[in-house]
mmCIF file of C-alpha atoms in Angstrom:
data_model
loop_
_atom_site.group_PDB
_atom_site.id
_atom_site.type_symbol
_atom_site.label_atom_id
_atom_site.label_comp_id
_atom_site.label_asym_id
_atom_site.label_seq_id
_atom_site.Cartn_x
_atom_site.Cartn_y
_atom_site.Cartn_z
ATOM 1 C CA MET A 1 -66.238 100.960 -62.499
ATOM 2 C CA ARG A 2 -70.010 102.186 -62.942
ATOM 3 C CA LEU A 3 -68.612 105.523 -62.880
ATOM 4 C CA LEU A 4 -66.879 104.915 -65.599
ATOM 5 C CA GLU A 5 -69.643 103.695 -67.857
ATOM 6 C CA ARG A 6 -71.569 106.342 -66.879
ATOM 7 C CA ALA A 7 -69.116 109.330 -67.791
ATOM 8 C CA ARG A 8 -68.180 107.458 -71.046
ATOM 9 C CA LYS A 9 -72.091 107.624 -71.960
ATOM 10 C CA GLU A 10 -72.616 110.524 -70.990
ATOM 11 C CA TRP A 11 -69.454 112.273 -73.051
ATOM 12 C CA PHE A 12 -71.295 110.231 -75.702
ATOM 13 C CA MET A 13 -74.505 111.706 -75.519
ATOM 14 C CA VAL A 14 -72.473 115.422 -75.740
ATOM 15 C CA GLY A 15 -70.592 114.310 -78.881
ATOM 16 C CA ILE A 16 -73.493 113.415 -80.380
ATOM 17 C CA VAL A 17 -75.033 116.870 -79.878
ATOM 18 C CA VAL A 18 -71.401 118.559 -81.029
ATOM 19 C CA ALA A 19 -70.872 116.604 -84.270
ATOM 20 C CA ILE A 20 -74.283 117.756 -85.249
ATOM 21 C CA GLY A 21 -73.710 121.700 -84.494
ATOM 22 C CA ALA A 22 -70.547 120.484 -86.359
ATOM 23 C CA ALA A 23 -72.106 119.528 -89.345
ATOM 24 C CA LYS A 24 -74.294 122.454 -89.047
ATOM 25 C CA LEU A 25 -71.914 124.890 -88.779
ATOM 26 C CA GLU A 26 -69.988 123.923 -92.081
ATOM 27 C CA PRO A 27 -71.182 120.894 -93.575
ATOM 28 C CA SER A 28 -69.014 120.885 -96.654
ATOM 29 C CA VAL A 29 -66.226 119.236 -94.821
ATOM 30 C CA GLY A 30 -67.985 115.133 -94.154
ATOM 31 C CA VAL A 31 -70.072 115.682 -97.445
ATOM 32 C CA ASN A 32 -69.689 112.883 -100.406
ATOM 33 C CA GLY A 33 -65.918 114.450 -102.233
ATOM 34 C CA GLY A 34 -65.337 117.362 -99.149
ATOM 35 C CA PRO A 35 -61.856 116.848 -97.407
ATOM 36 C CA LEU A 36 -63.082 113.914 -95.119
ATOM 37 C CA LYS A 37 -64.144 111.985 -97.971
ATOM 38 C CA PRO A 38 -66.351 109.374 -96.228
ATOM 39 C CA GLU A 39 -67.438 107.496 -99.149
ATOM 40 C CA ILE A 40 -64.003 105.976 -98.054
ATOM 41 C CA THR A 41 -63.383 106.871 -94.503
ATOM 42 C CA VAL A 42 -66.777 106.117 -93.931
ATOM 43 C CA SER A 43 -68.778 103.918 -95.468
ATOM 44 C CA TYR A 44 -65.352 101.246 -95.502
ATOM 45 C CA ILE A 45 -62.991 102.335 -92.801
ATOM 46 C CA ALA A 46 -65.458 103.074 -90.091
ATOM 47 C CA VAL A 47 -67.701 100.957 -90.903
ATOM 48 C CA ALA A 48 -65.673 97.756 -90.433
ATOM 49 C CA THR A 49 -63.926 99.143 -87.561
ATOM 50 C CA ILE A 50 -67.550 99.298 -85.600
ATOM 51 C CA PHE A 51 -67.934 95.480 -86.481
ATOM 52 C CA PHE A 52 -64.327 94.373 -85.725
ATOM 53 C CA ASN A 53 -64.691 96.380 -82.755
ATOM 54 C CA SER A 54 -68.105 94.891 -81.952
ATOM 55 C CA GLY A 55 -67.073 90.778 -82.442
ATOM 56 C CA LEU A 56 -63.391 90.990 -80.708
ATOM 57 C CA SER A 57 -65.305 92.770 -77.781
ATOM 58 C CA LEU A 58 -67.993 89.697 -77.681
ATOM 59 C CA LYS A 59 -66.931 87.731 -75.029
ATOM 60 C CA THR A 60 -68.553 84.652 -76.766
ATOM 61 C CA GLU A 61 -67.249 82.288 -73.561
ATOM 62 C CA GLU A 62 -69.714 84.154 -70.963
ATOM 63 C CA LEU A 63 -72.872 83.128 -73.617
ATOM 64 C CA THR A 64 -72.761 79.122 -72.886
ATOM 65 C CA SER A 65 -73.099 79.823 -68.701
ATOM 66 C CA ALA A 66 -76.885 80.641 -69.582
ATOM 67 C CA LEU A 67 -77.308 78.634 -72.785
ATOM 68 C CA VAL A 68 -79.868 76.103 -70.677
ATOM 69 C CA HIS A 69 -82.733 78.627 -70.150
ATOM 70 C CA LEU A 70 -83.903 78.248 -73.751
ATOM 71 C CA LYS A 71 -87.514 79.155 -72.897
ATOM 72 C CA LEU A 72 -85.977 82.717 -71.514
ATOM 73 C CA HIS A 73 -83.891 83.680 -74.958
ATOM 74 C CA LEU A 74 -86.301 82.284 -77.173
ATOM 75 C CA PHE A 75 -88.947 84.852 -75.325
ATOM 76 C CA ILE A 76 -86.630 87.794 -75.992
ATOM 77 C CA GLN A 77 -85.294 86.895 -79.058
ATOM 78 C CA THR A 78 -89.045 86.796 -80.747
ATOM 79 C CA PHE A 79 -90.156 89.684 -79.186
ATOM 80 C CA THR A 80 -86.951 91.881 -80.320
ATOM 81 C CA LEU A 81 -86.719 90.581 -83.742
ATOM 82 C CA ALA A 82 -90.320 89.648 -84.702
ATOM 83 C CA PHE A 83 -92.963 90.736 -82.212
ATOM 84 C CA PHE A 84 -91.242 94.798 -82.417
ATOM 85 C CA PRO A 85 -90.772 95.013 -85.975
ATOM 86 C CA ALA A 86 -94.171 93.806 -86.691
ATOM 87 C CA THR A 87 -95.928 95.594 -83.675
ATOM 88 C CA ILE A 88 -94.018 98.812 -85.234
ATOM 89 C CA TRP A 89 -94.804 97.997 -88.726
ATOM 90 C CA LEU A 90 -98.639 97.670 -87.677
ATOM 91 C CA PHE A 91 -98.275 101.101 -85.649
ATOM 92 C CA LEU A 92 -96.959 103.123 -89.125
ATOM 93 C CA GLN A 93 -99.442 102.381 -90.787
ATOM 94 C CA LEU A 94 -102.097 104.204 -89.001
ATOM 95 C CA LEU A 95 -99.217 107.378 -88.668
ATOM 96 C CA SER A 96 -98.325 107.564 -92.195
ATOM 97 C CA VAL A 97 -102.423 109.045 -92.903
ATOM 98 C CA THR A 98 -100.812 111.832 -90.594
ATOM 99 C CA SER A 99 -98.656 114.699 -91.462
ATOM 100 C CA ILE A 100 -95.155 113.472 -89.569
ATOM 101 C CA ASN A 101 -92.171 113.576 -92.216
ATOM 102 C CA GLU A 102 -92.488 110.248 -93.364
ATOM 103 C CA TRP A 103 -88.441 109.371 -93.767
ATOM 104 C CA LEU A 104 -89.014 109.766 -89.821
ATOM 105 C CA LEU A 105 -91.475 107.257 -89.576
ATOM 106 C CA LYS A 106 -89.341 104.693 -91.620
ATOM 107 C CA GLY A 107 -86.562 105.854 -89.482
ATOM 108 C CA LEU A 108 -89.078 104.350 -86.906
ATOM 109 C CA GLN A 109 -89.142 101.444 -88.620
ATOM 110 C CA THR A 110 -85.738 100.764 -88.766
ATOM 111 C CA VAL A 111 -85.478 101.238 -84.746
ATOM 112 C CA GLY A 112 -87.905 97.804 -84.674
ATOM 113 C CA CYS A 113 -85.354 95.847 -86.698
ATOM 114 C CA MET A 114 -81.818 97.098 -84.986
ATOM 115 C CA PRO A 115 -80.771 94.376 -82.542
ATOM 116 C CA PRO A 116 -80.326 94.581 -78.812
ATOM 117 C CA PRO A 117 -77.304 96.830 -77.212
ATOM 118 C CA VAL A 118 -74.266 94.405 -76.043
ATOM 119 C CA SER A 119 -73.370 96.817 -72.955
ATOM 120 C CA SER A 120 -76.950 98.710 -71.710
ATOM 121 C CA ALA A 121 -79.327 96.034 -71.291
ATOM 122 C CA VAL A 122 -76.679 94.437 -69.466
ATOM 123 C CA ILE A 123 -75.233 97.258 -67.058
ATOM 124 C CA LEU A 124 -78.782 97.570 -66.418
ATOM 125 C CA THR A 125 -80.036 94.360 -65.702
ATOM 126 C CA LYS A 126 -76.760 94.467 -63.459
ATOM 127 C CA ALA A 127 -77.920 97.373 -61.635
ATOM 128 C CA VAL A 128 -81.393 95.905 -60.543
ATOM 129 C CA GLY A 129 -79.749 92.580 -60.087
ATOM 130 C CA GLY A 130 -81.500 90.843 -62.264
ATOM 131 C CA ASN A 131 -80.735 87.704 -64.428
ATOM 132 C CA GLU A 132 -76.829 88.680 -65.486
ATOM 133 C CA ALA A 133 -76.106 85.722 -67.502
ATOM 134 C CA ALA A 134 -79.066 85.677 -69.717
ATOM 135 C CA ALA A 135 -79.129 89.738 -69.981
ATOM 136 C CA ILE A 136 -75.111 88.748 -71.569
ATOM 137 C CA PHE A 137 -76.675 85.808 -73.182
ATOM 138 C CA ASN A 138 -79.612 87.664 -75.331
ATOM 139 C CA SER A 139 -78.126 90.957 -75.809
ATOM 140 C CA ALA A 140 -74.461 89.764 -77.335
ATOM 141 C CA PHE A 141 -76.609 86.704 -79.177
ATOM 142 C CA GLY A 142 -78.893 89.415 -80.485
ATOM 143 C CA SER A 143 -76.647 91.463 -81.845
ATOM 144 C CA PHE A 144 -74.951 88.248 -83.646
ATOM 145 C CA LEU A 145 -77.784 87.908 -85.165
ATOM 146 C CA GLY A 146 -78.068 91.674 -86.634
ATOM 147 C CA ILE A 147 -75.072 90.945 -88.511
ATOM 148 C CA VAL A 148 -75.210 87.250 -88.937
ATOM 149 C CA VAL A 149 -74.837 87.893 -92.423
ATOM 150 C CA THR A 150 -71.683 89.507 -92.482
ATOM 151 C CA PRO A 151 -68.855 87.262 -93.100
ATOM 152 C CA LEU A 152 -66.467 89.553 -91.526
ATOM 153 C CA LEU A 153 -68.454 88.435 -87.984
ATOM 154 C CA LEU A 154 -67.014 84.806 -88.574
ATOM 155 C CA LEU A 155 -63.289 86.536 -88.829
ATOM 156 C CA LEU A 156 -64.101 88.018 -85.809
ATOM 157 C CA PHE A 157 -64.823 85.420 -83.351
ATOM 158 C CA ILE A 158 -61.295 83.463 -84.758
ATOM 159 C CA VAL A 159 -59.640 85.978 -84.540
ATOM 160 C CA ARG A 160 -60.612 86.316 -80.802
ATOM 161 C CA ARG A 161 -60.216 83.209 -79.788
ATOM 162 C CA PHE A 162 -56.401 83.703 -81.416
ATOM 163 C CA ILE A 163 -56.097 86.644 -78.949
ATOM 164 C CA LYS A 164 -58.256 86.188 -76.228
ATOM 165 C CA ASP A 165 -55.213 86.244 -73.685
ATOM 166 C CA TRP A 166 -53.710 89.303 -74.930
ATOM 167 C CA LEU A 167 -57.574 90.570 -75.140
ATOM 168 C CA GLU A 168 -57.790 89.823 -70.895
ATOM 169 C CA ARG A 169 -54.271 91.196 -70.050
ATOM 170 C CA LYS A 170 -54.507 94.674 -71.855
ATOM 171 C CA LYS A 171 -58.433 95.149 -71.674
ATOM 172 C CA PRO A 172 -58.179 97.786 -74.924
ATOM 173 C CA PRO A 173 -61.052 100.290 -74.541
ATOM 174 C CA PHE A 174 -63.423 99.177 -77.211
ATOM 175 C CA GLY A 175 -66.624 101.500 -76.360
ATOM 176 C CA ALA A 176 -63.827 104.455 -76.588
ATOM 177 C CA VAL A 177 -63.433 103.194 -79.647
ATOM 178 C CA SER A 178 -66.466 102.939 -80.930
ATOM 179 C CA SER A 179 -68.231 105.800 -79.558
ATOM 180 C CA SER A 180 -64.876 107.647 -81.309
ATOM 181 C CA VAL A 181 -65.553 106.059 -84.611
ATOM 182 C CA LEU A 182 -69.790 105.915 -84.176
ATOM 183 C CA LEU A 183 -69.858 110.118 -83.834
ATOM 184 C CA MET A 184 -67.823 110.185 -86.786
ATOM 185 C CA ILE A 185 -70.447 108.466 -88.781
ATOM 186 C CA ILE A 186 -73.040 110.692 -87.329
ATOM 187 C CA TYR A 187 -71.067 113.804 -87.836
ATOM 188 C CA THR A 188 -70.998 113.371 -91.933
ATOM 189 C CA THR A 189 -74.485 111.718 -91.720
ATOM 190 C CA PHE A 190 -75.371 114.988 -91.441
ATOM 191 C CA CYS A 191 -72.458 116.548 -92.678
ATOM 192 C CA ASP A 192 -75.211 115.306 -96.622
ATOM 193 C CA THR A 193 -78.382 116.962 -94.424
ATOM 194 C CA PHE A 194 -77.277 120.283 -94.273
ATOM 195 C CA SER A 195 -75.755 120.432 -97.717
ATOM 196 C CA ASN A 196 -78.900 119.284 -98.921
ATOM 197 C CA PRO A 197 -81.615 122.197 -99.553
ATOM 198 C CA HIS A 198 -84.283 120.427 -100.267
ATOM 199 C CA ILE A 199 -84.753 118.221 -96.572
ATOM 200 C CA ASP A 200 -86.830 120.381 -94.413
ATOM 201 C CA LEU A 201 -87.288 119.202 -91.192
ATOM 202 C CA ASP A 202 -90.066 119.976 -89.040
ATOM 203 C CA LYS A 203 -89.672 120.712 -85.531
ATOM 204 C CA PHE A 204 -93.466 119.146 -84.956
ATOM 205 C CA SER A 205 -92.694 115.629 -86.647
ATOM 206 C CA LEU A 206 -89.606 116.265 -84.274
ATOM 207 C CA VAL A 207 -92.038 116.581 -81.299
ATOM 208 C CA LEU A 208 -94.260 113.956 -81.933
ATOM 209 C CA ILE A 209 -91.473 111.502 -83.075
ATOM 210 C CA LEU A 210 -89.686 111.737 -79.276
ATOM 211 C CA PHE A 211 -93.675 111.327 -78.312
ATOM 212 C CA ILE A 212 -93.953 107.869 -80.159
ATOM 213 C CA ILE A 213 -90.227 106.284 -78.970
ATOM 214 C CA VAL A 214 -90.825 107.174 -75.372
ATOM 215 C CA SER A 215 -94.182 105.560 -75.588
ATOM 216 C CA VAL A 216 -93.340 102.432 -77.353
ATOM 217 C CA GLN A 217 -90.551 102.388 -74.932
ATOM 218 C CA LEU A 218 -92.696 102.267 -71.672
ATOM 219 C CA SER A 219 -95.468 99.904 -73.538
ATOM 220 C CA PHE A 220 -92.787 97.251 -74.739
ATOM 221 C CA MET A 221 -91.715 97.545 -70.727
ATOM 222 C CA LEU A 222 -94.767 97.213 -69.512
ATOM 223 C CA LEU A 223 -95.998 94.595 -71.776
ATOM 224 C CA THR A 224 -92.743 92.359 -71.505
ATOM 225 C CA PHE A 225 -93.659 92.444 -67.786
ATOM 226 C CA ILE A 226 -97.386 91.438 -67.785
ATOM 227 C CA PHE A 227 -95.950 88.476 -69.967
ATOM 228 C CA SER A 228 -92.524 87.688 -68.079
ATOM 229 C CA THR A 229 -95.269 87.631 -64.386
ATOM 230 C CA ARG A 230 -97.841 85.523 -65.428
ATOM 231 C CA ASN A 231 -98.339 82.532 -63.233
ATOM 232 C CA ASN A 232 -97.480 79.974 -65.899
ATOM 233 C CA SER A 233 -95.106 81.943 -67.146
ATOM 234 C CA GLY A 234 -92.421 79.624 -65.773
ATOM 235 C CA PHE A 235 -90.154 83.171 -65.078
ATOM 236 C CA THR A 236 -87.904 84.133 -61.688
ATOM 237 C CA PRO A 237 -88.110 88.092 -60.496
ATOM 238 C CA ALA A 238 -84.322 87.698 -62.068
ATOM 239 C CA ASP A 239 -85.458 86.878 -65.601
ATOM 240 C CA THR A 240 -88.011 89.287 -65.552
ATOM 241 C CA VAL A 241 -85.887 91.952 -65.431
ATOM 242 C CA ALA A 242 -83.401 90.906 -68.072
ATOM 243 C CA ILE A 243 -86.730 90.259 -69.828
ATOM 244 C CA ILE A 244 -87.664 93.799 -69.781
ATOM 245 C CA PHE A 245 -84.600 95.697 -70.944
ATOM 246 C CA CYS A 246 -83.303 92.758 -73.329
ATOM 247 C CA SER A 247 -85.973 93.061 -75.392
ATOM 248 C CA THR A 248 -86.920 96.768 -75.422
ATOM 249 C CA HIS A 249 -83.354 98.331 -75.843
ATOM 250 C CA LYS A 250 -82.008 98.772 -79.706
ATOM 251 C CA SER A 251 -77.946 98.926 -80.775
ATOM 252 C CA LEU A 252 -76.900 102.212 -81.897
ATOM 253 C CA THR A 253 -73.704 101.404 -82.025
ATOM 254 C CA LEU A 254 -74.598 98.427 -84.749
ATOM 255 C CA GLY A 255 -77.750 100.630 -85.872
ATOM 256 C CA ILE A 256 -75.529 103.283 -87.168
ATOM 257 C CA PRO A 257 -73.417 101.395 -89.251
ATOM 258 C CA MET A 258 -76.151 99.721 -90.521
ATOM 259 C CA LEU A 259 -78.227 102.338 -91.557
ATOM 260 C CA LYS A 260 -75.147 103.122 -93.560
ATOM 261 C CA ILE A 261 -75.418 100.173 -95.615
ATOM 262 C CA VAL A 262 -78.331 99.352 -96.366
ATOM 263 C CA PHE A 263 -79.112 103.354 -97.663
ATOM 264 C CA ALA A 264 -75.929 104.721 -99.284
ATOM 265 C CA GLY A 265 -76.214 107.254 -100.882
ATOM 266 C CA HIS A 266 -79.359 108.430 -99.649
ATOM 267 C CA GLU A 267 -80.260 111.433 -99.226
ATOM 268 C CA HIS A 268 -82.934 111.125 -96.324
ATOM 269 C CA LEU A 269 -80.222 108.921 -94.389
ATOM 270 C CA SER A 270 -79.881 111.264 -91.882
ATOM 271 C CA LEU A 271 -83.687 111.748 -91.873
ATOM 272 C CA ILE A 272 -84.132 107.837 -91.333
ATOM 273 C CA SER A 273 -81.146 108.029 -88.808
ATOM 274 C CA VAL A 274 -82.470 110.507 -86.461
ATOM 275 C CA PRO A 275 -85.235 107.951 -84.215
ATOM 276 C CA LEU A 276 -82.649 105.798 -83.519
ATOM 277 C CA LEU A 277 -80.337 108.623 -82.476
ATOM 278 C CA ILE A 278 -83.368 109.838 -80.005
ATOM 279 C CA TYR A 279 -84.321 106.478 -79.219
ATOM 280 C CA HIS A 280 -80.943 105.592 -77.809
ATOM 281 C CA PRO A 281 -80.489 107.986 -75.201
ATOM 282 C CA ALA A 282 -84.048 107.272 -74.412
ATOM 283 C CA GLN A 283 -83.318 103.481 -73.455
ATOM 284 C CA ILE A 284 -81.005 104.686 -70.904
ATOM 285 C CA LEU A 285 -82.354 107.841 -69.412
ATOM 286 C CA LEU A 286 -86.272 105.803 -69.154
ATOM 287 C CA GLY A 287 -83.957 102.711 -67.732
ATOM 288 C CA SER A 288 -82.141 104.578 -65.173
ATOM 289 C CA VAL A 289 -85.251 106.221 -63.528
ATOM 290 C CA LEU A 290 -86.785 102.898 -63.387
ATOM 291 C CA VAL A 291 -84.312 100.988 -61.930
ATOM 292 C CA PRO A 292 -84.870 102.178 -58.183
ATOM 293 C CA THR A 293 -88.426 100.848 -58.742
ATOM 294 C CA ILE A 294 -88.324 97.577 -60.830
ATOM 295 C CA LYS A 295 -85.040 96.983 -57.902
ATOM 296 C CA SER A 296 -87.762 97.312 -55.225
ATOM 297 C CA TRP A 297 -90.505 95.360 -56.948
ATOM 298 C CA MET A 298 -88.098 92.151 -57.630
ATOM 299 C CA VAL A 299 -86.658 92.310 -54.026
ATOM 300 C CA SER A 300 -89.854 92.675 -52.306
ATOM 301 C CA ARG A 301 -90.931 89.189 -55.135
ATOM 302 C CA GLN A 302 -87.527 87.227 -54.014
ATOM 303 C CA LYS A 303 -88.799 87.665 -50.617
ATOM 304 C CA GLY A 304 -92.593 86.964 -51.207
ATOM 305 C CA VAL A 305 -90.802 83.458 -52.937
ATOM 306 C CA LYS A 306 -88.564 82.704 -50.281
ATOM 307 C CA LEU A 307 -91.611 83.120 -47.090
ATOM 308 C CA THR A 308 -94.043 80.901 -49.332
ATOM 309 C CA ARG A 309 -91.753 78.113 -49.535
ATOM 310 C CA PRO A 310 -92.373 75.247 -46.759
ATOM 311 C CA THR A 311 -89.665 74.043 -44.264
ATOM 312 C CA VAL A 312 -88.259 70.722 -43.877
#
């Protein structure tokens, strides 16, 4: 299962590169009014498919197993949806005086506002051996909060309840469907970019944004580690693992459709989307690299706790 998930993610990364490359070669195909008619197929059909698919794939019945850890959930949701975007906003006030492309900076702000992903944070937490139930709850609940204003999601929960048995029996390829539709959205978004002669993305800004994103991720992972391992924090080592990944990861699957809706028709939509497109693979890469180190720390801490327990 892990190999299949890894293969799907690698395929998706390659797909992003291919989609952007194809948009560069022939942008007229995916622009508004072009053969693909993205003003209809993307703005309505693709976006609706993403949210519908995400709603069906959320196993809401699994959330109840982690409801009792209120302090853990409050920490993760507050960090993700309050501290993260506020800190990024303050940081961008300093960067606004630099020569970095202003639309990339705006895109960095949108990254901070995104909900956590449903998949990667859970997968990495499970790989380490952390609190998987808490990761499932916070990833799913965080994604729910990200689109709670959308009435469609309420419908999706109702739909899933009625077709629950069929979903568990057939196991539809939710990941493949979402990835394919997402690539179409990315492709048409960059078609608009490359067909606009007034948009110029300098390499200096792009390199700086990449460096900033990696630095932000590492800094926030370290910050959540420090906060959750304090003596009076009340969190177990397994809880800390869930906190590190769930608090710092952001959803590309829900993020891109949200940007498509919020910035519909905006000539700089693709530039605003770039930081999120960078953040997504960066969080998976960093997480995968750090899994052995975090797992080693967690195991050693758990052994230390067992040794210090008094024997009866």
